[in-house]
Amino acid sequence: YSRGPTDYRRMLQRDDLDAVIIATPMQVHAPMAIDAMKAGKAVLSEVAAAMTIEECWGLVRAAEETAKLQAKRDKTVAALNAMPGVECPTPDGSFYVFPDIRGTGMTAQQFADYMIENHQVGVVAGSAFGDRGEGHIRLTYACPDEVLEEGLDRIKNGLEAL
């Protein structure tokens, strides 16, 4: 136990202490922690503990968001693969799909134009990404569930109307 910086420095010189717990305001905390580490003491800090807990919650939130996006991805891929003339691989990352629409008989630009003009759903022609994108479209699934469902329904209805 220490009451202040002077006592604290004397405490660091003790050989019978292996660890130090620091519970101080941040402006005092950092120099004390550095002194303790230089003296070869393990440091348990309430600031570090609080930061670690916050980082853990950040990881939990990130994992939850990742799970939500993966569920949307899987739903989007399944819906597109059930549509006539469309083959959609499951992407490993990102929040876009890049389905092959060559089975529809349309170019990527024709498909994009048809969907926006006749079914009010926007997709990006794969040809916008270069020659190798021809025959594909790009769309995102990082949107509210109801928007995603409506967009997929409109694409399905557009393909069934061909």
mmCIF file of C-alpha atoms in Angstrom, residues 83-84 86 101 104 106 108-124 137 139 151-162:
data_model
loop_
_atom_site.group_PDB
_atom_site.id
_atom_site.type_symbol
_atom_site.label_atom_id
_atom_site.label_comp_id
_atom_site.label_asym_id
_atom_site.label_seq_id
_atom_site.Cartn_x
_atom_site.Cartn_y
_atom_site.Cartn_z
ATOM 1 C CA MET A 83 -33.165 -17.380 -59.573
ATOM 2 C CA PRO A 84 -33.202 -18.499 -63.213
ATOM 3 C CA VAL A 86 -28.013 -16.687 -62.017
ATOM 4 C CA ILE A 101 -25.824 -13.536 -64.863
ATOM 5 C CA THR A 104 -30.023 -14.677 -68.529
ATOM 6 C CA MET A 106 -28.021 -10.355 -71.193
ATOM 7 C CA ALA A 108 -23.997 -7.006 -67.507
ATOM 8 C CA GLN A 109 -25.002 -3.507 -68.643
ATOM 9 C CA GLN A 110 -28.228 -4.744 -70.238
ATOM 10 C CA PHE A 111 -29.111 -6.518 -67.007
ATOM 11 C CA ALA A 112 -28.354 -3.458 -64.866
ATOM 12 C CA ASP A 113 -30.360 -1.211 -67.204
ATOM 13 C CA TYR A 114 -33.302 -3.651 -67.318
ATOM 14 C CA MET A 115 -33.453 -3.919 -63.522
ATOM 15 C CA ILE A 116 -33.350 -0.172 -62.856
ATOM 16 C CA GLU A 117 -35.701 0.801 -65.692
ATOM 17 C CA ASN A 118 -38.286 -1.937 -65.265
ATOM 18 C CA HIS A 119 -38.050 -3.054 -61.640
ATOM 19 C CA GLN A 120 -36.509 -0.052 -59.861
ATOM 20 C CA VAL A 121 -33.637 -1.982 -58.336
ATOM 21 C CA GLY A 122 -30.063 -0.848 -58.772
ATOM 22 C CA VAL A 123 -27.178 -3.195 -59.433
ATOM 23 C CA VAL A 124 -23.751 -2.401 -60.827
ATOM 24 C CA ILE A 137 -23.317 -7.826 -61.556
ATOM 25 C CA LEU A 139 -24.743 -5.766 -55.343
ATOM 26 C CA GLY A 151 -34.386 -5.761 -53.785
ATOM 27 C CA LEU A 152 -33.981 -9.525 -54.098
ATOM 28 C CA ASP A 153 -37.735 -9.910 -54.718
ATOM 29 C CA ARG A 154 -37.562 -7.290 -57.464
ATOM 30 C CA ILE A 155 -34.620 -9.025 -59.141
ATOM 31 C CA LYS A 156 -36.460 -12.369 -58.957
ATOM 32 C CA ASN A 157 -39.650 -10.848 -60.376
ATOM 33 C CA GLY A 158 -37.637 -9.163 -63.134
ATOM 34 C CA LEU A 159 -36.027 -12.433 -64.145
ATOM 35 C CA GLU A 160 -39.335 -14.285 -64.076
ATOM 36 C CA ALA A 161 -40.844 -11.594 -66.331
ATOM 37 C CA LEU A 162 -38.250 -12.212 -69.087
#
